[in-house]
Amino acid sequence: MMSPFLTQRTKSKFTFCSPAKTAETLFRYIAPEQVPVQFGGLYKEDDTEFSTSDGVTELTVKPSSKETVEIPATENSTVVWELRVLGWEVSYGVEFTPDAEGGYTVIVQKTRKVPANEEPIMKGSFKAGEPGKVVLIVNNPTSKKKKLLCRFKVKSSTESSA
């Protein structure tokens, strides 16, 4: 409606997108760790665990496939993570696999389906008593690809007691 009254230069400053593509469009211009949660990002005011300086890894979960994020853990450390899937309707689980041969895999969070109306960010932490890796598993049973945002920290026992 306004188009005939705007110059081409002014028109080039606008970007229109559907609600489903809001987050993806914002990420072209703003880092996900700086986009507020309500717009598809990971930024929350008064977040005690993460700040905007903590980088976010973006992955694509292909249709009918599984994506894993491996976080190396040192002895007596605490691994903290945040995960967000744009598009939802995925299954999510977490395991700890020790480096020691013959060690047992620990299920940190049993795999469960995450509906679209649930809390947008999945958080968790695990205290590792031995070296190994925390594995975040996201299974996409749908026919559409999903974008996965993930960030994590590994704190040594001296940091977490301070």
PDB file of C-alpha atoms in Angstrom, residues 1-160:
ATOM      1  CA  MET A   1       0.000   0.000   0.000  1.00  0.00           C
ATOM      2  CA  MET A   2       2.843   2.367   0.837  1.00  0.00           C
ATOM      3  CA  SER A   3       5.064   1.019  -1.918  1.00  0.00           C
ATOM      4  CA  PRO A   4       4.293   3.689  -4.564  1.00  0.00           C
ATOM      5  CA  PHE A   5       5.325   6.431  -2.138  1.00  0.00           C
ATOM      6  CA  LEU A   6       8.680   4.917  -1.134  1.00  0.00           C
ATOM      7  CA  THR A   7      11.939   5.128  -3.010  1.00  0.00           C
ATOM      8  CA  GLN A   8      13.808   1.929  -3.904  1.00  0.00           C
ATOM      9  CA  ARG A   9      16.479   2.832  -1.363  1.00  0.00           C
ATOM     10  CA  THR A  10      13.880   3.083   1.417  1.00  0.00           C
ATOM     11  CA  LYS A  11      12.221  -0.185   0.343  1.00  0.00           C
ATOM     12  CA  SER A  12      15.570  -1.982   0.531  1.00  0.00           C
ATOM     13  CA  LYS A  13      15.725  -1.205   4.274  1.00  0.00           C
ATOM     14  CA  PHE A  14      12.670  -3.360   5.051  1.00  0.00           C
ATOM     15  CA  THR A  15      12.548  -7.125   5.369  1.00  0.00           C
ATOM     16  CA  PHE A  16       9.237  -8.947   5.574  1.00  0.00           C
ATOM     17  CA  CYS A  17       8.899 -12.528   6.726  1.00  0.00           C
ATOM     18  CA  SER A  18       6.266 -14.930   8.005  1.00  0.00           C
ATOM     19  CA  PRO A  19       6.069 -15.638  11.758  1.00  0.00           C
ATOM     20  CA  ALA A  20       7.616 -19.072  11.147  1.00  0.00           C
ATOM     21  CA  LYS A  21      10.719 -17.456   9.610  1.00  0.00           C
ATOM     22  CA  THR A  22      11.165 -14.602  12.134  1.00  0.00           C
ATOM     23  CA  ALA A  23      14.070 -16.159  14.048  1.00  0.00           C
ATOM     24  CA  GLU A  24      15.891 -17.319  10.935  1.00  0.00           C
ATOM     25  CA  THR A  25      15.563 -13.852   9.386  1.00  0.00           C
ATOM     26  CA  LEU A  26      16.779 -12.114  12.567  1.00  0.00           C
ATOM     27  CA  PHE A  27      19.821 -14.421  12.741  1.00  0.00           C
ATOM     28  CA  ARG A  28      21.006 -13.056   9.396  1.00  0.00           C
ATOM     29  CA  TYR A  29      21.538  -9.682  11.079  1.00  0.00           C
ATOM     30  CA  ILE A  30      21.859 -10.417  14.832  1.00  0.00           C
ATOM     31  CA  ALA A  31      23.666 -13.259  16.642  1.00  0.00           C
ATOM     32  CA  PRO A  32      21.268 -15.796  18.309  1.00  0.00           C
ATOM     33  CA  GLU A  33      22.767 -15.114  21.752  1.00  0.00           C
ATOM     34  CA  GLN A  34      21.624 -11.473  21.429  1.00  0.00           C
ATOM     35  CA  VAL A  35      18.092 -12.158  20.134  1.00  0.00           C
ATOM     36  CA  PRO A  36      15.498 -12.284  22.976  1.00  0.00           C
ATOM     37  CA  VAL A  37      13.837 -15.629  23.739  1.00  0.00           C
ATOM     38  CA  GLN A  38      10.401 -14.405  22.580  1.00  0.00           C
ATOM     39  CA  PHE A  39      11.831 -13.829  19.071  1.00  0.00           C
ATOM     40  CA  GLY A  40      13.540 -17.223  18.793  1.00  0.00           C
ATOM     41  CA  GLY A  41      16.946 -16.470  20.315  1.00  0.00           C
ATOM     42  CA  LEU A  42      18.665 -17.346  23.584  1.00  0.00           C
ATOM     43  CA  TYR A  43      18.936 -13.927  25.298  1.00  0.00           C
ATOM     44  CA  LYS A  44      17.264 -13.603  28.690  1.00  0.00           C
ATOM     45  CA  GLU A  45      17.615 -10.658  31.038  1.00  0.00           C
ATOM     46  CA  ASP A  46      19.131 -11.546  34.418  1.00  0.00           C
ATOM     47  CA  ASP A  47      20.541 -14.850  33.082  1.00  0.00           C
ATOM     48  CA  THR A  48      22.993 -16.049  35.753  1.00  0.00           C
ATOM     49  CA  GLU A  49      24.537 -18.849  33.667  1.00  0.00           C
ATOM     50  CA  PHE A  50      25.128 -17.413  30.183  1.00  0.00           C
ATOM     51  CA  SER A  51      25.814 -13.976  28.716  1.00  0.00           C
ATOM     52  CA  THR A  52      25.760 -12.546  25.201  1.00  0.00           C
ATOM     53  CA  SER A  53      29.519 -13.174  24.986  1.00  0.00           C
ATOM     54  CA  ASP A  54      28.947 -16.955  25.197  1.00  0.00           C
ATOM     55  CA  GLY A  55      28.886 -18.186  21.614  1.00  0.00           C
ATOM     56  CA  VAL A  56      26.072 -20.249  20.144  1.00  0.00           C
ATOM     57  CA  THR A  57      26.525 -23.210  17.810  1.00  0.00           C
ATOM     58  CA  GLU A  58      23.919 -23.426  15.031  1.00  0.00           C
ATOM     59  CA  LEU A  59      23.206 -26.836  13.514  1.00  0.00           C
ATOM     60  CA  THR A  60      20.605 -28.109  11.074  1.00  0.00           C
ATOM     61  CA  VAL A  61      18.723 -31.271  12.021  1.00  0.00           C
ATOM     62  CA  LYS A  62      17.681 -32.931   8.768  1.00  0.00           C
ATOM     63  CA  PRO A  63      14.212 -34.512   8.394  1.00  0.00           C
ATOM     64  CA  SER A  64      13.885 -37.985   9.928  1.00  0.00           C
ATOM     65  CA  SER A  65      17.390 -37.853  11.407  1.00  0.00           C
ATOM     66  CA  LYS A  66      19.290 -37.439  14.662  1.00  0.00           C
ATOM     67  CA  GLU A  67      21.832 -34.765  15.561  1.00  0.00           C
ATOM     68  CA  THR A  68      24.244 -35.016  18.497  1.00  0.00           C
ATOM     69  CA  VAL A  69      26.307 -32.378  20.282  1.00  0.00           C
ATOM     70  CA  GLU A  70      29.303 -33.726  22.187  1.00  0.00           C
ATOM     71  CA  ILE A  71      30.658 -31.681  25.085  1.00  0.00           C
ATOM     72  CA  PRO A  72      34.007 -32.850  26.493  1.00  0.00           C
ATOM     73  CA  ALA A  73      34.020 -33.028  30.301  1.00  0.00           C
ATOM     74  CA  THR A  74      37.078 -33.116  32.534  1.00  0.00           C
ATOM     75  CA  GLU A  75      37.344 -34.860  35.892  1.00  0.00           C
ATOM     76  CA  ASN A  76      35.340 -33.138  38.664  1.00  0.00           C
ATOM     77  CA  SER A  77      33.739 -30.597  36.337  1.00  0.00           C
ATOM     78  CA  THR A  78      30.190 -29.396  35.823  1.00  0.00           C
ATOM     79  CA  VAL A  79      28.815 -29.151  32.299  1.00  0.00           C
ATOM     80  CA  VAL A  80      25.980 -26.634  31.796  1.00  0.00           C
ATOM     81  CA  TRP A  81      24.053 -26.311  28.521  1.00  0.00           C
ATOM     82  CA  GLU A  82      21.124 -24.603  26.815  1.00  0.00           C
ATOM     83  CA  LEU A  83      19.453 -25.948  23.727  1.00  0.00           C
ATOM     84  CA  ARG A  84      16.737 -24.525  21.513  1.00  0.00           C
ATOM     85  CA  VAL A  85      15.177 -26.090  18.446  1.00  0.00           C
ATOM     86  CA  LEU A  86      13.354 -23.763  16.063  1.00  0.00           C
ATOM     87  CA  GLY A  87      10.331 -25.624  14.762  1.00  0.00           C
ATOM     88  CA  TRP A  88       9.997 -28.007  17.735  1.00  0.00           C
ATOM     89  CA  GLU A  89       8.257 -31.397  17.716  1.00  0.00           C
ATOM     90  CA  VAL A  90      11.543 -33.207  18.384  1.00  0.00           C
ATOM     91  CA  SER A  91      12.798 -35.787  20.882  1.00  0.00           C
ATOM     92  CA  TYR A  92      15.596 -34.759  23.247  1.00  0.00           C
ATOM     93  CA  GLY A  93      17.862 -36.740  25.539  1.00  0.00           C
ATOM     94  CA  VAL A  94      21.245 -36.452  27.286  1.00  0.00           C
ATOM     95  CA  GLU A  95      23.893 -39.065  28.107  1.00  0.00           C
ATOM     96  CA  PHE A  96      27.322 -39.036  29.756  1.00  0.00           C
ATOM     97  CA  THR A  97      29.914 -41.385  28.273  1.00  0.00           C
ATOM     98  CA  PRO A  98      33.107 -41.833  30.343  1.00  0.00           C
ATOM     99  CA  ASP A  99      36.495 -41.984  28.611  1.00  0.00           C
ATOM    100  CA  ALA A 100      37.587 -44.981  30.693  1.00  0.00           C
ATOM    101  CA  GLU A 101      37.391 -48.302  28.877  1.00  0.00           C
ATOM    102  CA  GLY A 102      34.605 -50.439  30.318  1.00  0.00           C
ATOM    103  CA  GLY A 103      32.893 -47.401  31.865  1.00  0.00           C
ATOM    104  CA  TYR A 104      29.106 -47.226  31.885  1.00  0.00           C
ATOM    105  CA  THR A 105      27.107 -44.670  29.936  1.00  0.00           C
ATOM    106  CA  VAL A 106      24.937 -42.620  32.299  1.00  0.00           C
ATOM    107  CA  ILE A 107      21.536 -41.413  31.115  1.00  0.00           C
ATOM    108  CA  VAL A 108      21.400 -37.814  32.343  1.00  0.00           C
ATOM    109  CA  GLN A 109      17.983 -37.138  30.843  1.00  0.00           C
ATOM    110  CA  LYS A 110      15.789 -39.848  29.398  1.00  0.00           C
ATOM    111  CA  THR A 111      14.778 -39.205  25.775  1.00  0.00           C
ATOM    112  CA  ARG A 112      11.375 -37.550  25.625  1.00  0.00           C
ATOM    113  CA  LYS A 113       9.248 -35.822  23.025  1.00  0.00           C
ATOM    114  CA  VAL A 114       9.267 -32.032  23.298  1.00  0.00           C
ATOM    115  CA  PRO A 115       5.948 -30.513  22.158  1.00  0.00           C
ATOM    116  CA  ALA A 116       5.772 -27.053  20.597  1.00  0.00           C
ATOM    117  CA  ASN A 117       3.904 -25.522  23.560  1.00  0.00           C
ATOM    118  CA  GLU A 118       6.657 -26.346  26.073  1.00  0.00           C
ATOM    119  CA  GLU A 119       9.363 -24.009  27.435  1.00  0.00           C
ATOM    120  CA  PRO A 120      11.370 -22.802  24.413  1.00  0.00           C
ATOM    121  CA  ILE A 121      14.808 -23.446  25.923  1.00  0.00           C
ATOM    122  CA  MET A 122      15.919 -26.796  27.301  1.00  0.00           C
ATOM    123  CA  LYS A 123      18.561 -26.408  30.015  1.00  0.00           C
ATOM    124  CA  GLY A 124      20.575 -28.861  31.970  1.00  0.00           C
ATOM    125  CA  SER A 125      23.716 -29.550  33.920  1.00  0.00           C
ATOM    126  CA  PHE A 126      25.754 -32.595  34.847  1.00  0.00           C
ATOM    127  CA  LYS A 127      28.561 -32.998  37.384  1.00  0.00           C
ATOM    128  CA  ALA A 128      31.185 -35.313  35.921  1.00  0.00           C
ATOM    129  CA  GLY A 129      33.280 -37.244  38.426  1.00  0.00           C
ATOM    130  CA  GLU A 130      35.558 -38.595  35.692  1.00  0.00           C
ATOM    131  CA  PRO A 131      36.701 -37.477  32.241  1.00  0.00           C
ATOM    132  CA  GLY A 132      34.280 -38.175  29.400  1.00  0.00           C
ATOM    133  CA  LYS A 133      31.725 -36.419  27.264  1.00  0.00           C
ATOM    134  CA  VAL A 134      28.160 -35.224  27.666  1.00  0.00           C
ATOM    135  CA  VAL A 135      26.153 -36.016  24.531  1.00  0.00           C
ATOM    136  CA  LEU A 136      23.009 -34.011  23.716  1.00  0.00           C
ATOM    137  CA  ILE A 137      20.787 -35.975  21.330  1.00  0.00           C
ATOM    138  CA  VAL A 138      18.071 -34.335  19.227  1.00  0.00           C
ATOM    139  CA  ASN A 139      15.922 -36.596  17.058  1.00  0.00           C
ATOM    140  CA  ASN A 140      13.789 -34.994  14.334  1.00  0.00           C
ATOM    141  CA  PRO A 141      11.018 -37.441  13.315  1.00  0.00           C
ATOM    142  CA  THR A 142       9.248 -34.883  11.100  1.00  0.00           C
ATOM    143  CA  SER A 143       9.618 -34.264   7.369  1.00  0.00           C
ATOM    144  CA  LYS A 144      10.924 -30.692   7.851  1.00  0.00           C
ATOM    145  CA  LYS A 145      14.460 -29.643   8.740  1.00  0.00           C
ATOM    146  CA  LYS A 146      14.940 -27.856  12.071  1.00  0.00           C
ATOM    147  CA  LYS A 147      17.529 -25.348  13.223  1.00  0.00           C
ATOM    148  CA  LEU A 148      19.264 -26.220  16.492  1.00  0.00           C
ATOM    149  CA  LEU A 149      20.878 -23.562  18.714  1.00  0.00           C
ATOM    150  CA  CYS A 150      23.199 -24.788  21.441  1.00  0.00           C
ATOM    151  CA  ARG A 151      25.648 -23.278  23.899  1.00  0.00           C
ATOM    152  CA  PHE A 152      27.496 -24.795  26.814  1.00  0.00           C
ATOM    153  CA  LYS A 153      30.132 -24.237  29.497  1.00  0.00           C
ATOM    154  CA  VAL A 154      32.400 -26.639  31.346  1.00  0.00           C
ATOM    155  CA  LYS A 155      33.242 -25.410  34.835  1.00  0.00           C
ATOM    156  CA  SER A 156      35.978 -26.973  36.912  1.00  0.00           C
ATOM    157  CA  SER A 157      35.169 -27.844  40.542  1.00  0.00           C
ATOM    158  CA  THR A 158      37.154 -24.794  41.746  1.00  0.00           C
ATOM    159  CA  GLU A 159      34.947 -22.449  39.651  1.00  0.00           C
ATOM    160  CA  SER A 160      31.655 -23.994  40.772  1.00  0.00           C
TER     161      SER A 160
END
